Short mmCIF file of C-alpha atoms in Angstrom, two decimals:
data_model
loop_
_atom_site.label_atom_id
_atom_site.label_comp_id
_atom_site.label_asym_id
_atom_site.label_seq_id
_atom_site.Cartn_x
_atom_site.Cartn_y
_atom_site.Cartn_z
CA MET A 36 0.00 0.00 0.00
CA ALA A 37 2.97 2.31 0.52
CA GLY A 38 4.12 4.79 -2.07
CA LYS A 39 0.81 6.44 -2.84
CA ASP A 40 1.47 9.59 -0.85
CA TRP A 41 1.53 12.71 -2.99
CA PRO A 42 5.01 14.24 -3.32
CA LEU A 43 6.31 16.21 -0.34
CA TRP A 44 6.93 19.97 -0.64
CA GLU A 45 8.81 22.31 1.66
CA VAL A 46 6.89 25.48 2.45
CA PHE A 47 8.34 28.98 2.85
CA ILE A 48 6.19 31.92 3.97
CA ARG A 49 6.76 35.66 3.78
CA SER A 50 4.91 36.92 6.82
CA LYS A 51 4.83 40.57 5.75
CA VAL A 52 6.20 43.01 3.20
CA GLY A 53 9.88 43.63 3.75
CA LEU A 54 10.66 40.28 5.40
CA ASN A 55 12.20 37.26 3.74
CA HIS A 56 10.48 33.94 3.13
CA LYS A 57 11.04 31.55 6.00
CA HIS A 58 10.74 27.78 6.15
CA VAL A 59 7.64 26.74 8.13
CA GLY A 60 7.18 23.04 7.41
CA SER A 61 6.12 20.71 4.66
CA ILE A 62 3.01 19.58 2.86
CA HIS A 63 1.91 16.84 0.47
CA ALA A 64 0.45 17.84 -2.92
CA ALA A 65 0.09 16.46 -6.43
CA ASP A 66 1.71 19.53 -8.01
CA ALA A 67 3.11 22.96 -7.21
CA GLU A 68 -0.20 24.83 -7.56
CA MET A 69 -1.90 22.45 -5.15
CA ALA A 70 1.06 22.69 -2.79
CA VAL A 71 0.54 26.46 -2.59
CA GLU A 72 -3.17 26.03 -1.88
CA ASN A 73 -2.59 23.33 0.74
CA ALA A 74 0.14 25.42 2.34
CA ARG A 75 -2.29 28.33 2.55
CA ASP A 76 -4.84 26.15 4.38
CA VAL A 77 -2.33 24.56 6.73
CA TYR A 78 0.13 27.37 7.47
CA THR A 79 -1.77 30.66 7.08
CA ARG A 80 -5.17 30.17 8.73
CA ARG A 81 -4.53 33.25 10.88
CA SER A 82 -3.05 35.61 8.28
CA GLU A 83 0.52 34.45 8.93
CA GLY A 84 1.57 35.14 5.36
CA ILE A 85 1.32 37.28 2.25
CA SER A 86 3.42 35.11 -0.04
CA ILE A 87 4.20 31.40 -0.28
CA TRP A 88 7.06 29.51 -1.93
CA VAL A 89 6.99 25.74 -2.31
CA VAL A 90 9.93 23.54 -3.31
CA GLU A 91 9.72 19.81 -3.82
CA SER A 92 11.52 18.29 -0.82
CA SER A 93 13.52 15.92 -3.02
CA GLN A 94 15.10 18.98 -4.67
CA VAL A 95 16.58 20.31 -1.45
CA PHE A 96 20.26 19.52 -1.02
CA ALA A 97 21.41 20.11 2.52
CA SER A 98 24.76 20.23 4.26
CA ASP A 99 25.65 17.30 6.47
CA PRO A 100 25.67 18.10 10.21
CA ALA A 101 28.58 15.70 10.63
CA ASP A 102 30.68 18.02 8.42
CA SER A 103 29.60 21.21 10.17
CA ASP A 104 32.90 21.81 11.92
CA ALA A 105 34.93 21.66 8.74
CA LEU A 106 32.32 23.45 6.66
CA PHE A 107 32.02 26.47 8.92
CA GLU A 108 35.58 26.57 10.22
CA PRO A 109 36.74 29.21 7.70
CA ALA A 110 34.36 31.75 9.22
CA ASN A 111 35.05 30.79 12.83
CA SER A 112 38.72 31.58 12.52
CA LYS A 113 38.24 35.06 11.01
CA ILE A 114 37.21 37.16 13.93
CA TYR A 115 38.69 40.23 12.17
CA ARG A 116 35.51 40.23 10.04
CA HIS A 117 33.63 41.68 13.02
CA PRO A 118 33.79 45.39 13.90
CA THR A 119 34.53 44.65 17.56
CA PHE A 120 37.92 43.22 16.53
CA TYR A 121 39.26 46.77 16.01
CA GLU A 122 40.38 49.17 18.68
CA VAL A 123 39.49 52.82 18.18
CA PRO A 124 39.94 55.72 20.65
CA ASP A 125 37.03 56.43 23.02
CA GLY A 126 36.67 59.99 21.79
CA VAL A 127 35.79 58.99 18.26
CA GLY A 128 32.10 58.59 19.04
CA HIS A 129 29.85 56.41 16.92
CA MET A 130 31.67 54.65 14.09
CA MET B 1127 36.97 1.81 14.89
CA LYS B 1128 33.31 1.58 14.02
CA GLU B 1129 32.32 1.00 17.64
CA GLN B 1130 34.43 3.93 18.68
CA ASN B 1131 32.56 6.04 16.14
CA LEU B 1132 29.21 5.02 17.56
CA ALA B 1133 30.34 5.82 21.09
CA ASP B 1134 31.46 9.29 19.94
CA LEU B 1135 28.16 9.93 18.20
CA GLU B 1136 26.22 8.82 21.24
CA ALA B 1137 28.33 11.02 23.51
CA ALA B 1138 27.76 14.03 21.25
CA PHE B 1139 24.02 13.32 21.23
CA ASN B 1140 23.88 13.10 25.03
CA GLU B 1141 25.91 16.27 25.37
CA LYS B 1142 23.39 18.13 23.19
CA LEU B 1143 20.51 16.88 25.35
CA LYS B 1144 22.38 17.96 28.45
CA GLN B 1145 22.87 21.46 27.10
CA ASP B 1146 19.26 21.65 25.87
CA ILE B 1147 20.38 21.91 22.25
CA ARG B 1148 17.64 20.67 19.93
CA ILE B 1149 18.16 17.53 17.89
CA GLU B 1150 17.47 18.21 14.19
CA PRO B 1151 16.41 15.76 11.44
CA LYS B 1152 19.82 15.17 9.90
CA ASP B 1153 21.64 14.90 13.24
CA TRP B 1154 22.70 11.48 14.42
CA MET B 1155 20.29 10.01 16.99
CA PRO B 1156 19.91 6.58 18.63
CA ASP B 1157 17.44 4.31 16.84
CA ALA B 1158 15.34 3.94 19.96
CA TYR B 1159 15.02 7.75 20.28
CA ARG B 1160 13.88 7.93 16.65
CA LYS B 1161 11.39 5.10 17.18
CA THR B 1162 9.99 6.63 20.35
CA LEU B 1163 9.50 9.96 18.60
CA ILE B 1164 7.82 8.39 15.58
CA ARG B 1165 5.48 6.53 17.91
CA GLN B 1166 4.66 9.59 20.02
CA ILE B 1167 4.34 12.12 17.18
CA SER B 1168 2.24 9.83 15.00
CA GLN B 1169 -0.02 8.99 17.93
CA HIS B 1170 -0.37 12.70 18.54
CA ALA B 1171 -1.16 13.34 14.85
CA HIS B 1172 -3.74 10.54 14.75
CA SER B 1173 -5.39 12.05 17.84
CA GLU B 1174 -5.78 15.40 16.09
CA ILE B 1175 -7.32 13.74 13.04
CA VAL B 1176 -9.68 11.40 14.92
CA GLY B 1177 -10.41 14.30 17.26
CA MET B 1178 -12.26 16.02 14.41
CA LEU B 1179 -14.98 13.37 14.49
CA PRO B 1180 -16.74 13.94 17.85
CA GLU B 1181 -16.97 17.67 17.16
CA GLY B 1182 -17.67 17.35 13.45
CA ASN B 1183 -20.77 15.53 14.69
CA TRP B 1184 -22.22 18.86 15.90
CA ILE B 1185 -21.26 21.33 13.16
CA THR B 1186 -24.56 21.09 11.31
CA ARG B 1187 -26.52 21.26 14.58
CA ALA B 1188 -24.75 24.13 16.31
CA PRO B 1189 -27.37 26.36 17.98
CA ASN B 1190 -26.51 29.49 16.01
CA LEU B 1191 -24.31 30.82 13.24
CA ARG B 1192 -21.60 32.15 15.59
CA ARG B 1193 -21.23 28.80 17.32
CA LYS B 1194 -21.24 27.04 13.97
CA ALA B 1195 -18.49 29.22 12.48
CA VAL B 1196 -16.40 28.78 15.64
CA LEU B 1197 -16.82 25.00 15.72
CA LEU B 1198 -15.93 24.77 12.03
CA ALA B 1199 -12.78 26.84 12.60
CA LYS B 1200 -11.82 24.66 15.55
CA VAL B 1201 -12.25 21.44 13.59
CA GLN B 1202 -10.20 22.95 10.73
CA ASP B 1203 -7.47 23.73 13.25
CA GLU B 1204 -7.43 20.09 14.38
CA ALA B 1205 -6.92 19.05 10.77
CA GLY B 1206 -4.08 21.57 10.50
CA HIS B 1207 -2.52 20.31 13.73
CA GLY B 1208 -2.60 16.79 12.38
CA GLN B 1209 -0.78 18.05 9.28
CA TYR B 1210 1.94 19.85 11.26
CA LEU B 1211 2.54 16.72 13.29
CA TYR B 1212 2.60 14.30 10.35
CA SER B 1213 5.08 16.60 8.69
CA ALA B 1214 7.27 16.61 11.83
CA MET B 1215 7.04 12.82 11.90
CA GLU B 1216 8.12 12.57 8.26
CA THR B 1217 11.36 14.41 9.06
CA LEU B 1218 12.31 11.23 10.98
CA GLY B 1219 12.02 9.17 7.83
CA ALA B 1220 8.58 7.69 8.58
CA SER B 1221 5.97 7.39 5.84
CA ARG B 1222 2.73 9.23 6.34
CA GLU B 1223 0.65 6.68 4.51
CA GLU B 1224 2.08 3.72 6.41
CA SER B 1225 1.56 5.55 9.66
CA ILE B 1226 -2.08 6.25 8.83
CA ASP B 1227 -2.57 2.62 7.83
CA ASP B 1228 -1.14 1.61 11.21
CA MET B 1229 -3.81 3.69 12.90
CA HIS B 1230 -6.52 2.04 10.80
CA SER B 1231 -5.25 -1.44 11.63
CA GLY B 1232 -5.11 -0.64 15.34
CA LYS B 1233 -1.32 -1.01 15.48
CA ALA B 1234 -0.95 2.72 16.24
CA LYS B 1235 -3.04 4.37 18.92
CA TYR B 1236 -4.74 7.74 19.26
CA SER B 1237 -6.02 9.47 22.37
CA SER B 1238 -8.74 7.38 24.02
CA ILE B 1239 -10.85 10.42 24.78
CA PHE B 1240 -12.13 10.45 21.20
CA ASN B 1241 -13.71 7.06 21.69
CA TYR B 1242 -16.43 8.62 23.81
CA PRO B 1243 -19.61 9.86 22.10
CA THR B 1244 -20.72 13.52 22.00
CA LEU B 1245 -24.38 13.19 22.90
CA THR B 1246 -25.55 16.76 23.49
CA TRP B 1247 -24.56 20.30 22.51
CA ALA B 1248 -23.10 20.74 26.02
CA ASP B 1249 -20.52 18.12 25.07
CA MET B 1250 -19.02 20.71 22.70
CA GLY B 1251 -18.49 22.86 25.76
CA ALA B 1252 -17.04 20.02 27.82
CA VAL B 1253 -14.76 18.87 25.02
CA GLY B 1254 -13.35 22.33 24.35
CA TRP B 1255 -12.93 23.16 28.01
CA LEU B 1256 -11.68 19.81 29.36
CA VAL B 1257 -10.27 17.89 26.42
CA ASP B 1258 -8.49 20.85 24.87
CA GLY B 1259 -7.59 22.06 28.35
CA ALA B 1260 -5.92 18.71 29.10
CA ALA B 1261 -4.27 18.75 25.69
CA ILE B 1262 -2.80 22.19 26.37
CA MET B 1263 -1.45 20.98 29.72
CA ASN B 1264 0.30 18.17 27.85
CA GLN B 1265 1.44 20.29 24.94
CA VAL B 1266 2.88 23.40 26.54
CA PRO B 1267 5.89 21.52 27.97
CA LEU B 1268 6.29 19.79 24.60
CA CYS B 1269 7.19 23.19 23.09
CA ARG B 1270 10.56 22.52 24.79
CA THR B 1271 10.84 18.90 23.71
CA SER B 1272 14.29 17.88 22.50
CA TYR B 1273 13.41 17.16 18.85
CA GLY B 1274 13.35 20.43 16.87
CA PRO B 1275 10.56 19.81 14.32
CA TYR B 1276 8.26 18.42 17.04
CA ALA B 1277 8.94 21.39 19.33
CA ARG B 1278 8.25 23.87 16.51
CA ALA B 1279 5.00 22.11 15.58
CA MET B 1280 3.95 22.30 19.23
CA VAL B 1281 4.62 26.04 19.38
CA ARG B 1282 2.24 26.60 16.47
CA ILE B 1283 -0.34 24.24 17.94
CA CYS B 1284 -0.29 25.81 21.40
CA LYS B 1285 -0.74 29.27 19.94
CA GLU B 1286 -3.88 28.11 18.18
CA GLU B 1287 -5.20 25.86 20.91
CA SER B 1288 -6.03 28.45 23.53
CA PHE B 1289 -9.07 29.67 21.59
CA HIS B 1290 -10.32 26.08 21.58
CA GLN B 1291 -10.41 25.87 25.35
CA ARG B 1292 -11.90 29.33 25.80
CA GLN B 1293 -14.71 28.71 23.32
CA GLY B 1294 -15.59 25.48 25.16
CA TYR B 1295 -15.64 27.16 28.53
CA GLU B 1296 -17.75 29.94 27.07
CA ILE B 1297 -20.34 27.37 25.95
CA MET B 1298 -20.43 26.00 29.51
CA CYS B 1299 -20.76 29.51 30.99
CA THR B 1300 -23.64 30.31 28.65
CA LEU B 1301 -25.47 27.10 29.54
CA MET B 1302 -24.94 27.73 33.26
CA LYS B 1303 -26.67 31.11 32.87
CA GLY B 1304 -29.60 29.45 31.12
CA SER B 1305 -32.65 27.40 32.11
CA GLU B 1306 -32.62 24.52 34.61
CA GLU B 1307 -32.54 22.09 31.68
CA GLN B 1308 -29.53 23.83 30.20
CA LYS B 1309 -27.69 23.77 33.52
CA ALA B 1310 -28.47 20.08 33.90
CA MET B 1311 -27.16 19.49 30.38
CA ALA B 1312 -23.86 21.22 31.19
CA GLN B 1313 -23.50 19.24 34.44
CA ASP B 1314 -24.27 16.00 32.62
CA ALA B 1315 -21.56 16.74 30.03
CA LEU B 1316 -19.04 17.42 32.81
CA ASN B 1317 -20.06 14.20 34.55
CA ARG B 1318 -19.38 12.17 31.44
CA PHE B 1319 -16.17 13.90 30.34
CA TRP B 1320 -14.37 14.55 33.64
CA TRP B 1321 -12.88 11.09 34.17
CA PRO B 1322 -12.05 10.40 30.51
CA ALA B 1323 -10.31 13.82 30.45
CA LEU B 1324 -8.17 12.80 33.45
CA MET B 1325 -7.31 9.57 31.64
CA MET B 1326 -5.91 11.62 28.74
CA PHE B 1327 -2.68 12.04 30.69
CA GLY B 1328 -2.08 8.31 30.36
CA PRO B 1329 -1.41 5.58 32.91
CA SER B 1330 -0.17 6.47 36.38
CA ASP B 1331 3.58 6.90 36.78
CA GLU B 1332 3.99 3.42 38.26
CA ALA B 1333 2.24 1.85 35.28
CA SER B 1334 3.77 3.99 32.55
CA THR B 1335 6.38 2.03 30.62
CA HIS B 1336 7.83 4.84 28.53
CA THR B 1337 7.98 7.77 30.94
CA GLN B 1338 11.48 7.52 32.44
CA GLN B 1339 13.29 7.00 29.16
CA SER B 1340 11.30 9.82 27.53
CA ILE B 1341 12.19 12.15 30.38
CA ASP B 1342 15.88 11.22 30.10
CA TRP B 1343 15.72 12.04 26.40
CA LYS B 1344 13.92 15.29 27.24
CA ILE B 1345 11.07 14.30 24.94
CA LYS B 1346 8.73 14.51 27.92
CA ARG B 1347 9.29 17.19 30.53
CA HIS B 1348 6.76 16.07 33.18
CA THR B 1349 5.34 12.72 34.23
CA ASN B 1350 1.73 11.77 33.54
CA ASP B 1351 0.71 12.19 37.17
CA GLU B 1352 2.36 15.62 37.46
CA LEU B 1353 0.47 16.88 34.42
CA ARG B 1354 -2.78 15.34 35.65
CA GLN B 1355 -2.39 17.12 38.98
CA MET B 1356 -1.71 20.43 37.23
CA PHE B 1357 -4.87 19.97 35.19
CA ILE B 1358 -7.03 19.16 38.23
CA ASP B 1359 -5.66 22.14 40.14
CA ALA B 1360 -6.36 24.48 37.24
CA THR B 1361 -9.80 23.15 36.35
CA VAL B 1362 -11.58 22.70 39.68
CA PRO B 1363 -11.83 26.47 40.37
CA GLN B 1364 -13.11 27.04 36.82
CA ALA B 1365 -15.95 24.58 37.48
CA GLU B 1366 -16.78 26.13 40.85
CA LEU B 1367 -16.81 29.64 39.38
CA ILE B 1368 -19.78 28.84 37.14
CA GLY B 1369 -21.60 26.53 39.55
CA LEU B 1370 -20.60 23.16 38.16
CA THR B 1371 -19.78 20.21 40.45
CA ILE B 1372 -16.79 17.97 39.69
CA PRO B 1373 -18.11 14.37 39.81
CA ASP B 1374 -15.55 13.13 42.34
CA LYS B 1375 -16.68 12.67 45.95
CA ASP B 1376 -13.06 12.34 47.09
CA LEU B 1377 -12.00 15.67 45.60
CA LYS B 1378 -10.66 17.89 48.36
CA TRP B 1379 -8.17 20.74 48.66
CA ASN B 1380 -5.08 19.57 50.52
CA GLU B 1381 -3.63 22.57 52.32
CA GLU B 1382 -0.40 20.77 53.16
CA ARG B 1383 0.36 19.63 49.62
CA GLY B 1384 -1.01 22.79 48.02
CA HIS B 1385 -2.91 20.57 45.58
CA TYR B 1386 -6.28 18.91 45.25
CA ASP B 1387 -6.54 15.30 46.36
CA SER B 1388 -8.75 13.29 44.06
CA GLY B 1389 -10.39 9.91 43.74
CA GLU B 1390 -9.01 6.84 42.03
CA ILE B 1391 -9.32 6.66 38.25
CA ASN B 1392 -11.08 3.61 36.87
CA TRP B 1393 -8.00 2.14 35.19
CA ASP B 1394 -9.93 -0.88 34.05
CA GLU B 1395 -12.07 1.40 31.90
CA PHE B 1396 -8.94 3.16 30.63
CA TRP B 1397 -7.29 -0.07 29.46
CA GLN B 1398 -10.56 -1.32 27.98
CA VAL B 1399 -10.88 1.80 25.84
CA VAL B 1400 -7.17 1.77 24.88
CA SER B 1401 -7.44 -1.82 23.75
CA GLY B 1402 -10.33 -1.05 21.44
CA ASN B 1403 -13.43 -1.66 23.54
CA GLY B 1404 -14.56 1.92 24.13
CA PRO B 1405 -18.03 3.09 23.12
CA CYS B 1406 -16.90 4.52 19.74
CA ASN B 1407 -13.60 2.84 18.78
CA ALA B 1408 -15.08 0.88 15.88
CA GLU B 1409 -17.12 3.86 14.67
CA ARG B 1410 -14.10 6.20 14.65
CA ILE B 1411 -11.87 3.83 12.69
CA ALA B 1412 -14.70 3.06 10.28
CA ALA B 1413 -15.17 6.80 9.65
CA ARG B 1414 -11.43 7.28 8.97
CA LEU B 1415 -11.30 4.27 6.66
CA LYS B 1416 -14.33 5.50 4.76
CA ALA B 1417 -12.71 8.91 4.33
CA LYS B 1418 -9.55 7.27 3.04
CA GLU B 1419 -11.35 4.96 0.63
CA ASP B 1420 -13.90 7.48 -0.62
CA GLY B 1421 -11.15 10.00 -1.26
CA MET B 1422 -8.81 7.56 -2.97
CA TRP B 1423 -10.04 8.26 -6.52
CA VAL B 1424 -9.68 12.01 -5.96
CA ARG B 1425 -6.07 11.63 -4.83
CA GLU B 1426 -5.28 9.33 -7.73
CA ALA B 1427 -6.98 11.61 -10.25
CA ALA B 1428 -5.11 14.66 -8.94
CA MET B 1429 -1.80 12.83 -9.31
CA ALA B 1430 -2.65 11.63 -12.82
CA HIS B 1431 -3.66 15.15 -13.79
CA ALA B 1432 -0.43 16.59 -12.38
CA GLU B 1433 1.66 14.04 -14.29
CA LYS B 1434 -0.22 14.75 -17.51
CA LYS B 1435 0.35 18.49 -17.08
CA LYS B 1436 4.04 17.91 -16.44
CA ALA B 1437 4.35 15.73 -19.54
CA ARG B 1438 2.57 18.31 -21.68
CA LYS B 1439 4.91 21.04 -20.43
CA ALA B 1440 7.97 18.92 -21.18
CA SER B 1441 6.97 18.08 -24.77
#
């Protein structure tokens, strides 16, 4: 009996103008149009969104948590990318 | 080497739990943790879906348009909650369809409360007030459960659930301001739903097989008896406020404990209903099976249509 589920889609919602789309969960649907409609019914019953993106879950390629240390190491070691790394005299005011 | 690997993974997993860092779908987790979560989340999802039936029973007979619109919105929420939970369960690699089939075959359980019938309009009050009230008691701590997708689903659910309880209590308040018959109807609904609502928290701590492990894994944050006590303490004053009597002759405030003492739950009834012999078990499963079978051609047709559209686009 298995294997008859409709494809799975990941749902992203823009909650209001000016904000980015954010992942909220997933939904089953036969196609993209239906995925948008189902996502509306499941994830925006209380006006949580003004725009919906759906992406078929099988199309998402994700980083592997086991590789996180190596993957993000380049950023961890570059603290000079943050403004607080630099010393400036107190008198300079806001910079 | 391989064993060493496993030990490292397990240590990293335990360290995350210790630090209250959420476990996410692609993180390594012990098989038993995954299995426990699939069982608990699917059971929770099935409860939301079956939970639509006792209230759906009254949508067409709600006493006025306001009540009807509210009840419809509540039942739609339950459907949505089922969807959030199934989607959280799927992040663990479980199949939604297989899980639903397991419910239909009786292999997977849902909350026993939904195996009781909703006989009068007052039952809509009692269900919202007590059943959703008990559900909230269970669910609020689950917002901090250790598995990320489950915790996030619970945050959404809890936000939506509080209207459910308030609308139920409002129905009870309205009835208690009405005629003698209406008051008697409200009391009768409380009489029938009080004990089943207490049973919603599951077997007592001594009889609960899963509790300790689930607490160690931070899936559960309180034991069944702790949650049950919290529910009793919160609900008794709400009943008294509107003139309802809790149907428990042993119920008494215990000054020393700072809690209500209460009578013994009929565990025999609980296990009977869990094992399929409640008043509505067969009816509920039959209704879910009918929905699945009657809707099958629609789902198949939608898929065929989508494939045809895709093929047309490609050519």
